[in-house]
mmCIF file of C-alpha atoms in Angstrom:
data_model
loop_
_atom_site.group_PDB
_atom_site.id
_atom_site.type_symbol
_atom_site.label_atom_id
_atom_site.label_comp_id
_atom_site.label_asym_id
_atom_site.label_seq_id
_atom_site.Cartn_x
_atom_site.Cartn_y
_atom_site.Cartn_z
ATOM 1 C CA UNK A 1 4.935 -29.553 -26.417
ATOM 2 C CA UNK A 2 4.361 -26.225 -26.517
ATOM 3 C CA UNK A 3 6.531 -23.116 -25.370
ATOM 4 C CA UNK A 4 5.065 -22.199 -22.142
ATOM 5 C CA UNK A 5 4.823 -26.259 -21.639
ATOM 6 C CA UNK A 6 8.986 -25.955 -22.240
ATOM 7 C CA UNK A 7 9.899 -22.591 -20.517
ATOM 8 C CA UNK A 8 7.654 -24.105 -17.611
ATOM 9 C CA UNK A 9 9.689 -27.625 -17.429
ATOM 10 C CA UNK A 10 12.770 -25.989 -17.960
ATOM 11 C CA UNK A 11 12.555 -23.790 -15.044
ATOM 12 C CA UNK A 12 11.323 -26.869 -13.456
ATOM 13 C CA UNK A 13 14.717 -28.391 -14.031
ATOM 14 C CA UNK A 14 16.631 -25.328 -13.112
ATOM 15 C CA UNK A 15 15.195 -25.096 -9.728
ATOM 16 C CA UNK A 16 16.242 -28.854 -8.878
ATOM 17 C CA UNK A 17 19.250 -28.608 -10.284
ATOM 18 C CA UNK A 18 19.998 -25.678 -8.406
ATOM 19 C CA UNK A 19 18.738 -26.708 -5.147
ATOM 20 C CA UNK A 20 20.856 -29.645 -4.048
ATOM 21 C CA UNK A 21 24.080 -26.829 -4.635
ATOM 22 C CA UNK A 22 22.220 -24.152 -2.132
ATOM 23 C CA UNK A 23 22.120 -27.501 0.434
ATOM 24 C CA UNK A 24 25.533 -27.972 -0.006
ATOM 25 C CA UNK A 25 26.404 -24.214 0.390
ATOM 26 C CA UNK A 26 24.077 -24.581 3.969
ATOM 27 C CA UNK A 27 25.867 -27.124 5.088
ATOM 28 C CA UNK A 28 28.750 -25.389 4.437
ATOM 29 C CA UNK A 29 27.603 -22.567 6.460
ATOM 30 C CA UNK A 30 26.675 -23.829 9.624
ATOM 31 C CA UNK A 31 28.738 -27.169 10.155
ATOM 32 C CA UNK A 32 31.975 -24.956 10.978
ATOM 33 C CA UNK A 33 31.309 -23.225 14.303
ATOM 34 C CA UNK A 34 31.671 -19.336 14.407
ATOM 35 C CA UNK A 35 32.759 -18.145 18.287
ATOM 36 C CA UNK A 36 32.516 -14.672 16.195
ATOM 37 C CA UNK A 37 28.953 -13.828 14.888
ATOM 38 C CA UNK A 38 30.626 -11.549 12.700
ATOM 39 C CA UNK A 39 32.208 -14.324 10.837
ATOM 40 C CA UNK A 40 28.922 -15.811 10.307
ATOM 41 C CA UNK A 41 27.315 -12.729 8.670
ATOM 42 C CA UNK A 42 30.362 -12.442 6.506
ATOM 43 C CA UNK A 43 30.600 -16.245 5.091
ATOM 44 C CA UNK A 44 26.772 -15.995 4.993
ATOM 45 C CA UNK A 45 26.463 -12.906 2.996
ATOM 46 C CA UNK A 46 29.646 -13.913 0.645
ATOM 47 C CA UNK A 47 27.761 -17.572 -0.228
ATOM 48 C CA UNK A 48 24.885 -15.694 -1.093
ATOM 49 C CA UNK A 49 26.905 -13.736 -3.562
ATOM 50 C CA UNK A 50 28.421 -16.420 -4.726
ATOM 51 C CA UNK A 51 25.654 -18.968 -5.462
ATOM 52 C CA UNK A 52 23.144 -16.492 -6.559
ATOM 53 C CA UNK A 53 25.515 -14.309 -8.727
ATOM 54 C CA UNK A 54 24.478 -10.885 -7.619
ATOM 55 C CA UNK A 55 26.241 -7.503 -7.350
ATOM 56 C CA UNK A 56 25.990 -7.771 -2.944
ATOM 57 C CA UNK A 57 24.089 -8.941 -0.502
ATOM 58 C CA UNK A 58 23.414 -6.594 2.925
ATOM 59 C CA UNK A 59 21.751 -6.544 6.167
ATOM 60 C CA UNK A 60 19.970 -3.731 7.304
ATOM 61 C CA UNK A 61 18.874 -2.910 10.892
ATOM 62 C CA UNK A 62 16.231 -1.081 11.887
ATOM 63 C CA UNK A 63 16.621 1.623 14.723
ATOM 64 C CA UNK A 64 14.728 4.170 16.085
ATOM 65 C CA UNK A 65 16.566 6.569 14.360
ATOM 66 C CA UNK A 66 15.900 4.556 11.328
ATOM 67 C CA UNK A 67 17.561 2.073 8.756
ATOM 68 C CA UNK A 68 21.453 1.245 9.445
ATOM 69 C CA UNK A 69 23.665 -0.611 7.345
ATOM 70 C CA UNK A 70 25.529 -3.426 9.400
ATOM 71 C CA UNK A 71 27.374 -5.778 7.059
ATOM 72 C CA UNK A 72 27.166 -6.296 3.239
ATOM 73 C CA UNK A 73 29.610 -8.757 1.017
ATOM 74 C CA UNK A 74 29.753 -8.019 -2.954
ATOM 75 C CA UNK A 75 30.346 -9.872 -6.209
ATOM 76 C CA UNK A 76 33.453 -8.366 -7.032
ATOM 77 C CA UNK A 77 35.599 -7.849 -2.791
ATOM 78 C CA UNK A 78 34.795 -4.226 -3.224
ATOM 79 C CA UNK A 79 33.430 -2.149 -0.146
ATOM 80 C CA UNK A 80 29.946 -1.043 -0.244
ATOM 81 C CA UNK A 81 30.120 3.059 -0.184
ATOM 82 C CA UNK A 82 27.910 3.862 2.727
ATOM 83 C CA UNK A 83 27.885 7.779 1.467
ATOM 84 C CA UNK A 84 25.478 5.986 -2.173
ATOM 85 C CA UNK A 85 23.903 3.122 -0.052
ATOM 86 C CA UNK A 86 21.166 4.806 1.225
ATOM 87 C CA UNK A 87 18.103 1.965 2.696
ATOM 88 C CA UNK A 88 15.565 4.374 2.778
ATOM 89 C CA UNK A 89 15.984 4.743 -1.206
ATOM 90 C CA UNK A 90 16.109 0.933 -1.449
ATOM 91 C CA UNK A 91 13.684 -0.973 -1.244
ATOM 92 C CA UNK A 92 13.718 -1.797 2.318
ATOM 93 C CA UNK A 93 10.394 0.087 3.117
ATOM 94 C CA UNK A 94 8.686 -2.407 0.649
ATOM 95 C CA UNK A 95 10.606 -5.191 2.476
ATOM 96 C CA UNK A 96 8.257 -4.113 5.710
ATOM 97 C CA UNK A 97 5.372 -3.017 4.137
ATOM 98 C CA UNK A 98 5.647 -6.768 1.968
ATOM 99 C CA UNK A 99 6.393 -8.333 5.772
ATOM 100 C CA UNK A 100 6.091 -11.423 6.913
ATOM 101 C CA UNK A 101 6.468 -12.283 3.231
ATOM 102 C CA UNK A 102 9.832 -12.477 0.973
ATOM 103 C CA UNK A 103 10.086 -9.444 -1.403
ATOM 104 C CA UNK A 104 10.892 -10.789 -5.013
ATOM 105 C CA UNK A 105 11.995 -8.128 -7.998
ATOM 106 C CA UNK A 106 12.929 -9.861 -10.601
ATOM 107 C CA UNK A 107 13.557 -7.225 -12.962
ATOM 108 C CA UNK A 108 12.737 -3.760 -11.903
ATOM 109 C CA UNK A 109 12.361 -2.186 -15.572
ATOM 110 C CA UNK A 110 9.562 -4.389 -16.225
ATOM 111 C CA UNK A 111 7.276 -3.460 -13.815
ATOM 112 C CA UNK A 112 5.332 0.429 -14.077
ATOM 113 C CA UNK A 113 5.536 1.077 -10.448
ATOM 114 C CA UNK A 114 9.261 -0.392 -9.730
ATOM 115 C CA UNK A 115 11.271 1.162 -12.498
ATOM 116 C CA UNK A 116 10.306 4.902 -11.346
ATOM 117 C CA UNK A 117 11.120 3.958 -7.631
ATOM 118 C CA UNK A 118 14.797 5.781 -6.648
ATOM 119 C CA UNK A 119 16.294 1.940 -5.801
ATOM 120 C CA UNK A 120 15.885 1.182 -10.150
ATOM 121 C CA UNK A 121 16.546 5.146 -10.826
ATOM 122 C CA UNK A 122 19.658 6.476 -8.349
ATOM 123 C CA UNK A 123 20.934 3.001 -7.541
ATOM 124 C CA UNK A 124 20.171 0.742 -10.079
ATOM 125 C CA UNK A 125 18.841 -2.062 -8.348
ATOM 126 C CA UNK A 126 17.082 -4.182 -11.106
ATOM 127 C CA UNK A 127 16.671 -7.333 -9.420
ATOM 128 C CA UNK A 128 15.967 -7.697 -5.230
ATOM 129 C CA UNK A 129 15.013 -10.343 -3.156
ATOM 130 C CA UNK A 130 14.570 -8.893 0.528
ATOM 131 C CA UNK A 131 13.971 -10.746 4.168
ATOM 132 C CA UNK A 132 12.333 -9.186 7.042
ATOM 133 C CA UNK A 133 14.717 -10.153 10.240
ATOM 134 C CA UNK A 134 12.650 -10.887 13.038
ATOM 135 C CA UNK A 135 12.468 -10.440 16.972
ATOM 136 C CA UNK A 136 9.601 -12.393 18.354
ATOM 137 C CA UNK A 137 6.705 -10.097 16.425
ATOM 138 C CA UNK A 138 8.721 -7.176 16.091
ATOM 139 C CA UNK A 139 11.317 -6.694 12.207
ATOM 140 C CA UNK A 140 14.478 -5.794 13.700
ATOM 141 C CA UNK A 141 16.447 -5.751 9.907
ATOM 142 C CA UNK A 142 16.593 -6.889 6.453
ATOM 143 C CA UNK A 143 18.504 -9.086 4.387
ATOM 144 C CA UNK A 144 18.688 -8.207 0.758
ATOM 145 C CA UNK A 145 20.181 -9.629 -2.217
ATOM 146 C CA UNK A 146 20.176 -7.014 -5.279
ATOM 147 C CA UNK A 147 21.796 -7.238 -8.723
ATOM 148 C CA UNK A 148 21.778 -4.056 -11.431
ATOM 149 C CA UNK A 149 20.637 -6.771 -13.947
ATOM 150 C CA UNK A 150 17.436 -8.650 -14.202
ATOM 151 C CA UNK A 151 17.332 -12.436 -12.824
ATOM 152 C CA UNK A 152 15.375 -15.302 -13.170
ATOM 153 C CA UNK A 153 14.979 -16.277 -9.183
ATOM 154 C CA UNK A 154 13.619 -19.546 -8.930
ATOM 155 C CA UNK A 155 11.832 -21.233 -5.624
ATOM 156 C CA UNK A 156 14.797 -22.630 -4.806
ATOM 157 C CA UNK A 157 16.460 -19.764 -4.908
ATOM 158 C CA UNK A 158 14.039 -17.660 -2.855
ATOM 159 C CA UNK A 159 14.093 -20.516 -0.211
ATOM 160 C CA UNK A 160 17.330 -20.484 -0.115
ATOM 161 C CA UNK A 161 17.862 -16.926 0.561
ATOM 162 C CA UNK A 162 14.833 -17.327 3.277
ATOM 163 C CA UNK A 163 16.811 -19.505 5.451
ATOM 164 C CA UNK A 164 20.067 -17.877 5.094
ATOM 165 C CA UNK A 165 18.193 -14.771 6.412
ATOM 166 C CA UNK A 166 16.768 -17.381 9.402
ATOM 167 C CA UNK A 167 20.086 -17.608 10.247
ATOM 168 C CA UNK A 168 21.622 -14.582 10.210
ATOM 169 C CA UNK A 169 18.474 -13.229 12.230
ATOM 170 C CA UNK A 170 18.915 -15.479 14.964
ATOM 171 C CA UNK A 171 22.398 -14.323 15.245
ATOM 172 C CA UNK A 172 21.807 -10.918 14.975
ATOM 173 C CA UNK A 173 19.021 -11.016 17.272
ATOM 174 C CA UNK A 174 21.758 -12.926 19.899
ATOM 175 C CA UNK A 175 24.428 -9.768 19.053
ATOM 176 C CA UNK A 176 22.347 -7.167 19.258
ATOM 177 C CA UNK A 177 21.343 -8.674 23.617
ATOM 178 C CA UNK A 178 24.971 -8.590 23.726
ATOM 179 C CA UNK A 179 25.243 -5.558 22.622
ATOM 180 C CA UNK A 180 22.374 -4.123 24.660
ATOM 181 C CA UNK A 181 23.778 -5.665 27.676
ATOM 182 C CA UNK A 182 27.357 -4.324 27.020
ATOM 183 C CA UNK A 183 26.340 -0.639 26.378
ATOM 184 C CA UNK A 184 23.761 -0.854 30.132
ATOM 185 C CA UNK A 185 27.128 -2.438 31.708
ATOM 186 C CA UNK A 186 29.070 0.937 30.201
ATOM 187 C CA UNK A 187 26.374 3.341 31.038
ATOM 188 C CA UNK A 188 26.458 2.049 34.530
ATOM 189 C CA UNK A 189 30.309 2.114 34.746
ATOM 190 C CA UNK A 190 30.065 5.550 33.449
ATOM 191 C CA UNK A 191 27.239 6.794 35.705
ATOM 192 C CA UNK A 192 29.590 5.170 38.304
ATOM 193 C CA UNK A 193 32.701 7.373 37.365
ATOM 194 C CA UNK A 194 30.600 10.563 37.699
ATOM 195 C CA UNK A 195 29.259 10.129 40.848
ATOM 196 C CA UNK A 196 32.629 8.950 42.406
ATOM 197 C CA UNK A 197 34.566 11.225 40.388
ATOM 198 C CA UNK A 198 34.878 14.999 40.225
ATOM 199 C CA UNK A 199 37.703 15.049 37.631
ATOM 200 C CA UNK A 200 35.565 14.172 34.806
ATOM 201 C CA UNK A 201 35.181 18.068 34.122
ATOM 202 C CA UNK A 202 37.588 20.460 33.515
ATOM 203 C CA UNK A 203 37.387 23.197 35.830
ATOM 204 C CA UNK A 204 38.742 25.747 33.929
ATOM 205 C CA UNK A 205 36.224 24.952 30.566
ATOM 206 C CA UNK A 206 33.871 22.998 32.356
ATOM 207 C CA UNK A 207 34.249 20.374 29.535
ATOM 208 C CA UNK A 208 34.955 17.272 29.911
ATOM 209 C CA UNK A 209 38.078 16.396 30.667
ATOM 210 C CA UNK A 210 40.968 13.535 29.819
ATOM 211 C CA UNK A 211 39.507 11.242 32.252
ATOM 212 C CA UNK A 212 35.920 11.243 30.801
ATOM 213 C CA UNK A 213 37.816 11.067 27.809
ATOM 214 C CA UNK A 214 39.282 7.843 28.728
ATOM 215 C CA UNK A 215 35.556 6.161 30.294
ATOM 216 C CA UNK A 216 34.060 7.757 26.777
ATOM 217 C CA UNK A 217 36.720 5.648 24.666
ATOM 218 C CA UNK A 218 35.839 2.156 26.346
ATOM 219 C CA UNK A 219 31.685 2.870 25.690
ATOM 220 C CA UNK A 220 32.554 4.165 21.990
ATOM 221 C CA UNK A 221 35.413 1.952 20.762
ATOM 222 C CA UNK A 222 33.395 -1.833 21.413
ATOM 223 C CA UNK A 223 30.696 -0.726 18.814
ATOM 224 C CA UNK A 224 32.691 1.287 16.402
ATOM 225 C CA UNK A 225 34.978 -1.650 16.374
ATOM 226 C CA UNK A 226 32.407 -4.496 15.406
ATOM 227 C CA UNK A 227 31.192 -1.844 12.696
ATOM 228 C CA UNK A 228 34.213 -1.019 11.340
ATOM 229 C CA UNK A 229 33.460 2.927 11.663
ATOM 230 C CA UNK A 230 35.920 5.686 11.838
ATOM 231 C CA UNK A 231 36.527 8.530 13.818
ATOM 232 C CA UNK A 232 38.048 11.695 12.894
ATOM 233 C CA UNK A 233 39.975 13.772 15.550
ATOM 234 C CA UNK A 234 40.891 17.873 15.670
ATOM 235 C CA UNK A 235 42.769 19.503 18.526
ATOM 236 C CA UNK A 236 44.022 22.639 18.653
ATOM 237 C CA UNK A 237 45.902 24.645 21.329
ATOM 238 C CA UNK A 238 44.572 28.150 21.908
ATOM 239 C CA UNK A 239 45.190 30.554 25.491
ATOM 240 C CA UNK A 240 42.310 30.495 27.199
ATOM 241 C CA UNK A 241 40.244 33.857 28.129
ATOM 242 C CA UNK A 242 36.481 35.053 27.739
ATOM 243 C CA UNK A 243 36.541 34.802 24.111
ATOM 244 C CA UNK A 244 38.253 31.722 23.628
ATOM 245 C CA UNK A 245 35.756 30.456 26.384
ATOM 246 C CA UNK A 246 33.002 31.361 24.676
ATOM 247 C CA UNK A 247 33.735 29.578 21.259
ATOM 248 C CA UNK A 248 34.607 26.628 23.184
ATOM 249 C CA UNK A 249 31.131 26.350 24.314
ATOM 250 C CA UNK A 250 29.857 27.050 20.619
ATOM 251 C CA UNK A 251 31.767 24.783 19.574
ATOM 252 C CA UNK A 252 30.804 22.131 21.967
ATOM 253 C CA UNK A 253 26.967 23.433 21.796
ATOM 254 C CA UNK A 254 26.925 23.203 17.984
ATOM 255 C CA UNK A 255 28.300 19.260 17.776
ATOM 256 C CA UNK A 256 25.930 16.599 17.013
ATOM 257 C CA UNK A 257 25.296 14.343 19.719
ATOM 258 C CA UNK A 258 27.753 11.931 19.587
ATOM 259 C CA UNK A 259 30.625 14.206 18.937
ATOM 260 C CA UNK A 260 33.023 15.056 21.969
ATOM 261 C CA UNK A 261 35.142 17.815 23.113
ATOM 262 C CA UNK A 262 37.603 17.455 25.302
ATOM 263 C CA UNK A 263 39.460 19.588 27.327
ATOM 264 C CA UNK A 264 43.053 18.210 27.505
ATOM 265 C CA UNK A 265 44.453 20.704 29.830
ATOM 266 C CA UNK A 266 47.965 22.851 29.401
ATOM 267 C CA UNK A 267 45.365 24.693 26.586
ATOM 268 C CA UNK A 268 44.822 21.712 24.392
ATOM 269 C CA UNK A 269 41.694 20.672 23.509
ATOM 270 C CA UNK A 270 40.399 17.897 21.601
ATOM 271 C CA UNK A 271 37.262 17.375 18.967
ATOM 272 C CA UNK A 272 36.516 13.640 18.142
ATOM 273 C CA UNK A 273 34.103 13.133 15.526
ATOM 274 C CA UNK A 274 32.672 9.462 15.351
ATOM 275 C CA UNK A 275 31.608 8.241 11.334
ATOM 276 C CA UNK A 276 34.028 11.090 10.124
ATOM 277 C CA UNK A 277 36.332 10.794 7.373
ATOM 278 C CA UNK A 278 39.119 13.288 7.099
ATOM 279 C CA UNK A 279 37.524 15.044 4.485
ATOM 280 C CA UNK A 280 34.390 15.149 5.998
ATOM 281 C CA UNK A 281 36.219 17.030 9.429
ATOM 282 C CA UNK A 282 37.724 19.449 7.143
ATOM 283 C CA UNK A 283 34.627 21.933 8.325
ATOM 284 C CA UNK A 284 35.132 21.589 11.628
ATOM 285 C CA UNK A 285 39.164 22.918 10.831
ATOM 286 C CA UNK A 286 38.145 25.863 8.997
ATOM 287 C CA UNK A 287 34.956 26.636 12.304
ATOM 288 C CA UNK A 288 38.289 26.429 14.476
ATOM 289 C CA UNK A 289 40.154 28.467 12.438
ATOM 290 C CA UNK A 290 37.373 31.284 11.985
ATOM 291 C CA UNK A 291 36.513 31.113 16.091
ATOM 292 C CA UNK A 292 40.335 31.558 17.329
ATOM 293 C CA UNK A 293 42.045 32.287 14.753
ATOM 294 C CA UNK A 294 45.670 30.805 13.277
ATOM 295 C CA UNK A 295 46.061 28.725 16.017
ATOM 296 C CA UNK A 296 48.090 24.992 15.697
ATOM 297 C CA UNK A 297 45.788 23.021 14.373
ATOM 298 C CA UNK A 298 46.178 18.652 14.423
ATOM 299 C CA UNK A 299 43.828 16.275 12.522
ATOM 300 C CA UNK A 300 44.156 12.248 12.612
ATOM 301 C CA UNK A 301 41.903 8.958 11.714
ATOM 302 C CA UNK A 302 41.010 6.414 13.725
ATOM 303 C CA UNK A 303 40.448 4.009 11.500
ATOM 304 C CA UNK A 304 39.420 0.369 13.163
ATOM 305 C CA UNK A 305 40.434 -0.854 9.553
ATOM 306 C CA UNK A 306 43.885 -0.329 10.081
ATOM 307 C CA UNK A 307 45.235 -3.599 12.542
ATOM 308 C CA UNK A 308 47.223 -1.085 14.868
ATOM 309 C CA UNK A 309 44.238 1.698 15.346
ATOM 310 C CA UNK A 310 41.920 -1.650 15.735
ATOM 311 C CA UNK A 311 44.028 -3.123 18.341
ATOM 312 C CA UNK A 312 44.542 0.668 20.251
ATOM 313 C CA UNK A 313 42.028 0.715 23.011
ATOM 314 C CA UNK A 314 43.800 4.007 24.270
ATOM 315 C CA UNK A 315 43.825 5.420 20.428
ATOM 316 C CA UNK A 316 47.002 6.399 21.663
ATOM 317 C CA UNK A 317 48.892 6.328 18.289
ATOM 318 C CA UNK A 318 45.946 8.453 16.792
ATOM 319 C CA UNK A 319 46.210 11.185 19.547
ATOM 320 C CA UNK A 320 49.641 10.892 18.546
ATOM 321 C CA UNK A 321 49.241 12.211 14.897
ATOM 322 C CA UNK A 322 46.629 14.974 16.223
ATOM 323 C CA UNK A 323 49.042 16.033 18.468
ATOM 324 C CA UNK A 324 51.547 16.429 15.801
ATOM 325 C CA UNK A 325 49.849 19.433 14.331
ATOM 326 C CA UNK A 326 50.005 21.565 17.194
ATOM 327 C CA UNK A 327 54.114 22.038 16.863
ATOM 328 C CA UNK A 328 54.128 23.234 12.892
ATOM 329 C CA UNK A 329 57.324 24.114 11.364
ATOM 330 C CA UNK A 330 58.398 28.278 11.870
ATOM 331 C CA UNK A 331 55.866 30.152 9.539
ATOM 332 C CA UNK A 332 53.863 27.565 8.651
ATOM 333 C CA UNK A 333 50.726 29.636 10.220
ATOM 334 C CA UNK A 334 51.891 32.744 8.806
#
């Protein structure tokens, strides 16, 4: 028999040897019942890990405001650092440009075209197997495996991963009604509170106020719960007058979109900052501190991590440790 006759037969054998272990891991999957889809995606993602030996496995959704990274498990428990993980640099666009079909790289490096794409360059992604996640005819997200070192994927392997992704779609697809559904219920409850309530803006400021404050936190808190995102919060205290007016509404003009400020009242007012570390609010400290001036200035997390932040509907405890800034010790602002 000749070589190609051997390497042939032996990957033969390695593909039913290996399939009757990716049945078992299936039926491992979806015998238990999972009341929490999140569950699901995270046993699913970990047994793909596991049984194919890569570095992580990820799903991807697609938005209109493009690709965002839902859930991921990797080889070795660590977290995935959403600042590196960038989709678009990936090779998710081949994913949909590849769709319906399964995306196979089995080793980047070998391949002209693949090992100058960013994914094999900034990443190093050598080996990919991506799934487009359906909706009826429309790709809602993808499922990737991806290892920094070339493997051999067989059929069974690719198959495997295929109806994993099934799965995981149909889940997602179910989460993401729910999800839909929960945010119209808050919009309407919210739409609700402004009509039948003038106290949602400060009259002084005209910014919003504690109350809205308090509607805002029920809409924002159910989704940056379920994606485990933090939120970084800056108050400061400041007397209020035409110039401290008018930065105020700088301030508030110059926030992305989904930041908030909030007008506490007694001269407080409050800047939350949703998917903001610390560090990454540190800016917005030194804009306060160049608008007013050395006024007592608070920061805090909100970290849905964290058990007690996750369980604080009110983020009471995190207002808390904002607050806590705004009474430094004598001559700390000097």
């Amino acid at each position: 028999m000749n070589k190609s006759r051997k390497s042939a037969s032996a990957a033969k054998a390695g593909a039913k040897s290996r399939r009757p272990m990716h049945l078992d891991a299936l039926r491992e999957l979806v015998e238990p019942g999972f009341p929490d889809a999140t569950e699901l995606f995270e046993k699913g993602l970990k047994l793909l890990v596991s049984q194919l030996m890569v570095d992580r496995a990820v799903i991807v959704r697609i938005t209109d405001l493009g690709y965002e990274t839902l859930w991921w498990a990797t080889l070795d428990g660590s977290d995935l650092d959403l600042s590196t993980f960038d989709p678009n640099k990936n090779f998710c666009p081949q994913v949909l440009e590849h769709s319906p079909r399964t995306l196979v790289i089995r080793d980047a490096k070998e391949d002209t075209d693949l090992k100058s794409h960013s994914a094999f360059q900034d990443m190093a992604v050598r080996s990919y197997i991506g799934v487009p996640l359906r909706k009826g005819d429309k790709v809602i997200g993808v499922l990737c495996v991806q290892s920094s070192t070339p493997q051999k994927y067989t059929r069974a392997d690719i198959v495997f991963v295929s109806m994993v992704a099934n799965l995981l779609g149909s889940a997602m697809e179910i989460e993401l009604l729910k999800q839909e559904l929960h945010m119209t219920r808050e919009a309407l409850d919210l739409t609700m509170s402004v009509v039948e309530d003038s106290a949602l803006e400060a009259q002084a400021t005209r910014l919003p106020s504690r109350r809205y404050l308090d509607i805002w936190l029920k809409a924002y808190l159910y989704m940056a719960r379920r994606r485990s995102e933090p939120m970084a919060l800056v108050s400061w205290k400041t007397p209020l007058n035409r110039d401290t007016r008018k930065a105020l509404r700088e301030i508030s003009d110059q926030a992305r979109g989904e930041d908030l400020l909030v007008d506490m009242g007694k001269e407080v007012f409050l800047l939350l900052l949703p998917r903001t570390s610390l560090d990454g609010a540190e800016f917005l400290v030194q804009r306060v501190r160049a608008k007013f001036g050395p006024v007592p200035v608070g920061t805090a997390l909100w970290d849905p991590a964290d058990p007690a932040d996750r369980d604080d509907f009110t983020i009471r405890e995190a207002l808390r440790r904002a607050m806590e800034g705004l009474n430094p010790a004598p001559g700390a602002l000097a």
